[in-house]
PDB file of C-alpha atoms in Angstrom:
ATOM      1  CA  MET A 645      -2.499  34.120 -54.156  1.00  0.00           C
ATOM      2  CA  SER A 646       0.932  34.755 -52.890  1.00  0.00           C
ATOM      3  CA  GLY A 647       3.069  32.210 -51.068  1.00  0.00           C
ATOM      4  CA  GLY A 648       2.924  34.216 -47.848  1.00  0.00           C
ATOM      5  CA  LEU A 649      -0.855  34.253 -47.817  1.00  0.00           C
ATOM      6  CA  ILE A 650      -1.053  30.495 -48.408  1.00  0.00           C
ATOM      7  CA  ALA A 651       1.425  29.901 -45.518  1.00  0.00           C
ATOM      8  CA  LEU A 652      -0.650  32.199 -43.297  1.00  0.00           C
ATOM      9  CA  LEU A 653      -3.851  30.342 -44.143  1.00  0.00           C
ATOM     10  CA  ILE A 654      -2.185  26.971 -43.458  1.00  0.00           C
ATOM     11  CA  ALA A 655      -0.819  28.213 -40.153  1.00  0.00           C
ATOM     12  CA  ALA A 656      -4.245  29.589 -39.230  1.00  0.00           C
ATOM     13  CA  GLY A 657      -5.911  26.268 -40.187  1.00  0.00           C
ATOM     14  CA  VAL A 658      -3.386  24.312 -38.097  1.00  0.00           C
ATOM     15  CA  LEU A 659      -3.980  26.706 -35.180  1.00  0.00           C
ATOM     16  CA  VAL A 660      -7.759  26.261 -35.472  1.00  0.00           C
ATOM     17  CA  LEU A 661      -7.395  22.494 -35.583  1.00  0.00           C
ATOM     18  CA  LEU A 662      -5.083  22.530 -32.564  1.00  0.00           C
ATOM     19  CA  ILE A 663      -7.454  24.743 -30.546  1.00  0.00           C
ATOM     20  CA  GLY A 664     -10.367  22.518 -31.611  1.00  0.00           C
ATOM     21  CA  TYR A 665      -8.498  19.401 -30.544  1.00  0.00           C
ATOM     22  CA  VAL A 666      -7.554  20.878 -27.133  1.00  0.00           C
ATOM     23  CA  TRP A 667     -11.168  22.095 -26.650  1.00  0.00           C
ATOM     24  CA  ILE A 668     -12.702  18.704 -27.481  1.00  0.00           C
ATOM     25  CA  THR A 669     -10.123  16.835 -25.404  1.00  0.00           C
ATOM     26  CA  TYR A 670     -10.600  19.123 -22.384  1.00  0.00           C
ATOM     27  CA  ASN A 671     -14.381  18.707 -22.500  1.00  0.00           C
ATOM     28  CA  SER A 672     -14.125  14.936 -22.811  1.00  0.00           C
ATOM     29  CA  LEU A 673     -11.714  14.806 -19.810  1.00  0.00           C
ATOM     30  CA  VAL A 674     -14.116  16.900 -17.816  1.00  0.00           C
ATOM     31  CA  THR A 675     -16.952  14.552 -18.750  1.00  0.00           C
ATOM     32  CA  LEU A 676     -14.953  11.487 -17.750  1.00  0.00           C
ATOM     33  CA  ARG A 677     -13.869  13.069 -14.485  1.00  0.00           C
ATOM     34  CA  VAL A 678     -17.526  13.812 -13.653  1.00  0.00           C
ATOM     35  CA  ARG A 679     -18.430  10.259 -14.513  1.00  0.00           C
ATOM     36  CA  VAL A 680     -15.745   8.915 -12.180  1.00  0.00           C
ATOM     37  CA  ASP A 681     -16.930  11.217  -9.410  1.00  0.00           C
ATOM     38  CA  GLU A 682     -20.500   9.999  -9.941  1.00  0.00           C
ATOM     39  CA  ALA A 683     -19.374   6.378  -9.822  1.00  0.00           C
ATOM     40  CA  TRP A 684     -17.509   7.014  -6.582  1.00  0.00           C
ATOM     41  CA  SER A 685     -20.652   8.597  -5.160  1.00  0.00           C
ATOM     42  CA  ASP A 686     -22.574   5.417  -6.091  1.00  0.00           C
ATOM     43  CA  ILE A 687     -20.041   3.354  -4.153  1.00  0.00           C
ATOM     44  CA  THR A 688     -20.279   5.545  -1.103  1.00  0.00           C
ATOM     45  CA  VAL A 689     -24.084   5.338  -1.207  1.00  0.00           C
ATOM     46  CA  GLN A 690     -23.979   1.563  -1.198  1.00  0.00           C
ATOM     47  CA  LEU A 691     -21.312   1.443   1.536  1.00  0.00           C
ATOM     48  CA  LYS A 692     -23.461   3.771   3.618  1.00  0.00           C
ATOM     49  CA  ARG A 693     -26.508   1.554   3.021  1.00  0.00           C
ATOM     50  CA  ARG A 694     -24.556  -1.481   4.198  1.00  0.00           C
ATOM     51  CA  ALA A 695     -23.263   0.442   7.185  1.00  0.00           C
ATOM     52  CA  ASP A 696     -26.843   1.379   8.125  1.00  0.00           C
ATOM     53  CA  LEU A 697     -27.894  -2.289   7.951  1.00  0.00           C
ATOM     54  CA  ILE A 698     -25.055  -3.480  10.220  1.00  0.00           C
ATOM     55  CA  PRO A 699     -26.478  -2.182  13.543  1.00  0.00           C
ATOM     56  CA  SER A 700     -29.744  -3.984  12.974  1.00  0.00           C
ATOM     57  CA  LEU A 701     -27.875  -7.204  12.096  1.00  0.00           C
ATOM     58  CA  VAL A 702     -25.676  -6.904  15.175  1.00  0.00           C
ATOM     59  CA  GLU A 703     -28.681  -6.318  17.461  1.00  0.00           C
ATOM     60  CA  THR A 704     -30.466  -9.324  15.997  1.00  0.00           C
ATOM     61  CA  VAL A 705     -27.443 -11.584  16.454  1.00  0.00           C
ATOM     62  CA  LYS A 706     -26.730 -10.156  19.921  1.00  0.00           C
ATOM     63  CA  GLY A 707     -30.121 -11.342  21.112  1.00  0.00           C
ATOM     64  CA  TYR A 708     -29.039 -14.937  20.388  1.00  0.00           C
ATOM     65  CA  ALA A 709     -25.274 -14.789  21.023  1.00  0.00           C
ATOM     66  CA  ALA A 710     -24.676 -12.121  23.704  1.00  0.00           C
ATOM     67  CA  HIS A 711     -21.369 -13.653  24.801  1.00  0.00           C
ATOM     68  CA  GLU A 712     -19.726 -13.045  21.382  1.00  0.00           C
ATOM     69  CA  LYS A 713     -18.611  -9.544  22.421  1.00  0.00           C
ATOM     70  CA  GLY A 714     -15.368  -9.501  20.372  1.00  0.00           C
ATOM     71  CA  VAL A 715     -17.220 -10.202  17.121  1.00  0.00           C
ATOM     72  CA  PHE A 716     -19.641  -7.346  17.732  1.00  0.00           C
ATOM     73  CA  GLU A 717     -16.813  -4.922  18.564  1.00  0.00           C
ATOM     74  CA  ASP A 718     -14.985  -5.938  15.347  1.00  0.00           C
ATOM     75  CA  VAL A 719     -18.132  -5.334  13.268  1.00  0.00           C
ATOM     76  CA  THR A 720     -18.686  -1.973  14.933  1.00  0.00           C
ATOM     77  CA  LYS A 721     -15.090  -0.952  14.310  1.00  0.00           C
ATOM     78  CA  ALA A 722     -15.261  -2.059  10.683  1.00  0.00           C
ATOM     79  CA  ARG A 723     -18.491  -0.096  10.190  1.00  0.00           C
ATOM     80  CA  ALA A 724     -16.836   3.032  11.603  1.00  0.00           C
ATOM     81  CA  GLU A 725     -13.895   2.620   9.224  1.00  0.00           C
ATOM     82  CA  THR A 726     -16.265   2.212   6.273  1.00  0.00           C
ATOM     83  CA  ILE A 727     -18.157   5.366   7.127  1.00  0.00           C
ATOM     84  CA  SER A 728     -15.047   7.499   7.658  1.00  0.00           C
ATOM     85  CA  ALA A 729     -13.015   6.255   4.663  1.00  0.00           C
ATOM     86  CA  GLN A 730     -11.893   8.971   2.338  1.00  0.00           C
ATOM     87  CA  GLY A 731     -10.944   7.900  -1.190  1.00  0.00           C
ATOM     88  CA  PRO A 732     -10.490   4.527  -2.856  1.00  0.00           C
ATOM     89  CA  ALA A 733      -7.393   3.402  -0.911  1.00  0.00           C
ATOM     90  CA  GLU A 734      -8.968   3.956   2.514  1.00  0.00           C
ATOM     91  CA  ALA A 735     -12.297   2.571   1.344  1.00  0.00           C
ATOM     92  CA  SER A 736     -10.536  -0.542   0.019  1.00  0.00           C
ATOM     93  CA  ALA A 737      -8.829  -1.152   3.363  1.00  0.00           C
ATOM     94  CA  ALA A 738     -12.113  -0.566   5.210  1.00  0.00           C
ATOM     95  CA  GLU A 739     -13.890  -2.879   2.776  1.00  0.00           C
ATOM     96  CA  ASN A 740     -11.409  -5.662   3.602  1.00  0.00           C
ATOM     97  CA  HIS A 741     -12.000  -5.188   7.320  1.00  0.00           C
ATOM     98  CA  MET A 742     -15.790  -5.151   6.814  1.00  0.00           C
ATOM     99  CA  GLN A 743     -15.676  -8.383   4.812  1.00  0.00           C
ATOM    100  CA  GLN A 744     -13.728 -10.099   7.605  1.00  0.00           C
ATOM    101  CA  ALA A 745     -16.141  -8.744  10.223  1.00  0.00           C
ATOM    102  CA  LEU A 746     -19.199  -9.881   8.299  1.00  0.00           C
ATOM    103  CA  LYS A 747     -17.665 -13.363   7.822  1.00  0.00           C
ATOM    104  CA  SER A 748     -17.148 -13.642  11.550  1.00  0.00           C
ATOM    105  CA  ILE A 749     -20.659 -12.490  12.426  1.00  0.00           C
ATOM    106  CA  PHE A 750     -22.183 -15.002   9.969  1.00  0.00           C
ATOM    107  CA  ALA A 751     -19.930 -17.668  11.421  1.00  0.00           C
ATOM    108  CA  VAL A 752     -21.406 -16.880  14.844  1.00  0.00           C
ATOM    109  CA  ALA A 753     -24.883 -17.039  13.358  1.00  0.00           C
ATOM    110  CA  GLU A 754     -24.239 -20.538  12.000  1.00  0.00           C
ATOM    111  CA  ALA A 755     -23.735 -21.744  15.546  1.00  0.00           C
ATOM    112  CA  TYR A 756     -27.305 -20.734  16.502  1.00  0.00           C
ATOM    113  CA  PRO A 757     -29.961 -22.655  14.539  1.00  0.00           C
ATOM    114  CA  GLN A 758     -32.798 -20.597  16.117  1.00  0.00           C
ATOM    115  CA  LEU A 759     -31.087 -17.438  14.738  1.00  0.00           C
ATOM    116  CA  GLN A 760     -30.871 -19.012  11.307  1.00  0.00           C
ATOM    117  CA  ALA A 761     -34.654 -19.492  11.445  1.00  0.00           C
ATOM    118  CA  SER A 762     -35.343 -15.894  12.552  1.00  0.00           C
ATOM    119  CA  GLN A 763     -37.295 -14.002   9.888  1.00  0.00           C
ATOM    120  CA  ASN A 764     -35.655 -10.729  10.928  1.00  0.00           C
ATOM    121  CA  PHE A 765     -32.172 -12.199  10.538  1.00  0.00           C
ATOM    122  CA  LEU A 766     -33.026 -13.778   7.215  1.00  0.00           C
ATOM    123  CA  GLN A 767     -34.334 -10.485   5.897  1.00  0.00           C
ATOM    124  CA  LEU A 768     -31.251  -8.590   7.094  1.00  0.00           C
ATOM    125  CA  GLN A 769     -29.017 -11.233   5.548  1.00  0.00           C
ATOM    126  CA  SER A 770     -30.900 -10.970   2.243  1.00  0.00           C
ATOM    127  CA  GLU A 771     -30.635  -7.152   2.286  1.00  0.00           C
ATOM    128  CA  LEU A 772     -26.901  -7.383   2.987  1.00  0.00           C
ATOM    129  CA  VAL A 773     -26.423  -9.804   0.084  1.00  0.00           C
ATOM    130  CA  ASP A 774     -28.338  -7.455  -2.172  1.00  0.00           C
ATOM    131  CA  THR A 775     -26.224  -4.547  -0.994  1.00  0.00           C
ATOM    132  CA  GLU A 776     -22.964  -6.482  -1.504  1.00  0.00           C
ATOM    133  CA  ASN A 777     -24.069  -7.145  -5.097  1.00  0.00           C
ATOM    134  CA  LYS A 778     -24.752  -3.434  -5.596  1.00  0.00           C
ATOM    135  CA  ILE A 779     -21.337  -2.551  -4.115  1.00  0.00           C
ATOM    136  CA  GLN A 780     -19.608  -4.953  -6.543  1.00  0.00           C
ATOM    137  CA  ALA A 781     -21.520  -3.485  -9.534  1.00  0.00           C
ATOM    138  CA  SER A 782     -20.652   0.035  -8.395  1.00  0.00           C
ATOM    139  CA  ARG A 783     -17.027  -0.866  -8.015  1.00  0.00           C
ATOM    140  CA  ARG A 784     -16.942  -2.342 -11.524  1.00  0.00           C
ATOM    141  CA  PHE A 785     -18.585   0.832 -12.911  1.00  0.00           C
ATOM    142  CA  TYR A 786     -16.159   3.101 -10.943  1.00  0.00           C
ATOM    143  CA  ASN A 787     -13.071   1.126 -12.028  1.00  0.00           C
ATOM    144  CA  GLY A 788     -14.264   1.176 -15.668  1.00  0.00           C
ATOM    145  CA  GLY A 789     -14.652   4.935 -15.476  1.00  0.00           C
ATOM    146  CA  VAL A 790     -11.203   5.316 -13.852  1.00  0.00           C
ATOM    147  CA  ARG A 791      -9.671   3.134 -16.569  1.00  0.00           C
ATOM    148  CA  GLU A 792     -11.209   5.267 -19.339  1.00  0.00           C
ATOM    149  CA  TYR A 793     -10.298   8.560 -17.595  1.00  0.00           C
ATOM    150  CA  ASN A 794      -6.704   7.526 -16.850  1.00  0.00           C
ATOM    151  CA  THR A 795      -6.255   6.207 -20.412  1.00  0.00           C
ATOM    152  CA  LYS A 796      -7.483   9.488 -21.894  1.00  0.00           C
ATOM    153  CA  ILE A 797      -4.950  11.380 -19.776  1.00  0.00           C
ATOM    154  CA  GLN A 798      -2.029   9.071 -20.583  1.00  0.00           C
ATOM    155  CA  VAL A 799      -2.402   8.714 -24.353  1.00  0.00           C
ATOM    156  CA  PHE A 800      -0.305  10.816 -26.693  1.00  0.00           C
ATOM    157  CA  PRO A 801      -0.731  13.722 -27.376  1.00  0.00           C
ATOM    158  CA  ASN A 802      -3.111  14.285 -24.399  1.00  0.00           C
ATOM    159  CA  THR A 803      -0.331  13.443 -21.988  1.00  0.00           C
ATOM    160  CA  LEU A 804       1.472  16.659 -23.156  1.00  0.00           C
ATOM    161  CA  PHE A 805      -1.168  18.997 -21.752  1.00  0.00           C
ATOM    162  CA  ALA A 806      -3.763  17.095 -19.643  1.00  0.00           C
ATOM    163  CA  ARG A 807      -1.820  17.323 -16.416  1.00  0.00           C
ATOM    164  CA  GLY A 808      -1.010  20.969 -17.045  1.00  0.00           C
ATOM    165  CA  MET A 809      -4.779  21.602 -17.200  1.00  0.00           C
ATOM    166  CA  GLY A 810      -5.293  19.964 -13.808  1.00  0.00           C
ATOM    167  CA  PHE A 811      -6.224  16.447 -14.785  1.00  0.00           C
ATOM    168  CA  THR A 812      -4.528  13.683 -12.753  1.00  0.00           C
ATOM    169  CA  GLU A 813      -4.999   9.944 -12.698  1.00  0.00           C
ATOM    170  CA  ARG A 814      -7.464   8.446 -10.241  1.00  0.00           C
ATOM    171  CA  GLU A 815      -6.996   5.390  -8.018  1.00  0.00           C
ATOM    172  CA  PHE A 816      -8.756   2.158  -8.748  1.00  0.00           C
ATOM    173  CA  PHE A 817     -10.887   0.638  -6.030  1.00  0.00           C
ATOM    174  CA  GLU A 818      -8.928  -2.527  -5.578  1.00  0.00           C
ATOM    175  CA  VAL A 819      -9.089  -5.476  -3.171  1.00  0.00           C
ATOM    176  CA  GLU A 820      -6.426  -5.049  -0.525  1.00  0.00           C
ATOM    177  CA  ASP A 821      -6.193  -8.738   0.450  1.00  0.00           C
ATOM    178  CA  VAL A 822      -6.070 -10.695  -2.813  1.00  0.00           C
ATOM    179  CA  ALA A 823      -5.708 -13.940  -0.854  1.00  0.00           C
ATOM    180  CA  SER A 824      -9.191 -13.438   0.611  1.00  0.00           C
ATOM    181  CA  ILE A 825     -10.755 -13.719  -2.825  1.00  0.00           C
ATOM    182  CA  SER A 826      -8.471 -16.348  -4.350  1.00  0.00           C
ATOM    183  CA  GLU A 827     -10.761 -19.142  -3.292  1.00  0.00           C
ATOM    184  CA  PRO A 828     -14.551 -19.253  -3.653  1.00  0.00           C
ATOM    185  CA  PRO A 829     -16.463 -19.043  -0.336  1.00  0.00           C
ATOM    186  CA  ARG A 830     -17.616 -22.334   1.259  1.00  0.00           C
ATOM    187  CA  ILE A 831     -21.350 -22.531   1.591  1.00  0.00           C
ATOM    188  CA  GLN A 832     -22.830 -25.260   3.790  1.00  0.00           C
ATOM    189  CA  PHE A 833     -26.480 -26.267   3.877  1.00  0.00           C
TER     190      PHE A 833
END
C-alpha cells in the first residue's frame, strides 16, 4: 500500500468517527430535550390539578369564614397566575404566590374548629397535600433532566456544535423566595 492510500484511509476513518460522534451526540441531545419537555409537562399537569382543587377548597372555607374576602381574592389571583404561567421562571414566581396564598387560607381555617372537623375540608386538604408531594417530585425529576441536558450541551467537545444545531440550555424550576423554605413549617396540633 502506498503512503497516500494509508493517509486517505486514516482520514476517511477519522471522518466516519467524527460523523458517528456527531450523530450519537445529536440523538442523545434530542432524547434529553424530549425528556425535559416531558418532565415539564408532568409539572404542569400537577399544577393544573392543584389549581382545579383550589376552587373547591375556597368554597368550603367560604362557608365558614365568609368575612375573609382578602384571603379568597389572593388565592384566586394566585390560582390564575399558576394557570397562565409560561415556562419555569413564571411558574416559579406563581408557585411562590400560591404557597403564600395556601398558607393564608389554612391559617384562616385554623381559626374555625368546625371547619377543621369538616370531612369535605379534610379530604380537600389531604388531596392538596398529595398534589404538593407530586409537584415536588415532578420538580425534582424536571430539574434532574435539565441538569443532564445542560451538562451534555456544555461539555467539550459538544459545546462546539450543540448550540449550532439548535440546542440551548433550559431553566431550572427554582424557588423564588429562598427565605420561605429556610425554616421548616410550624405544625400545631
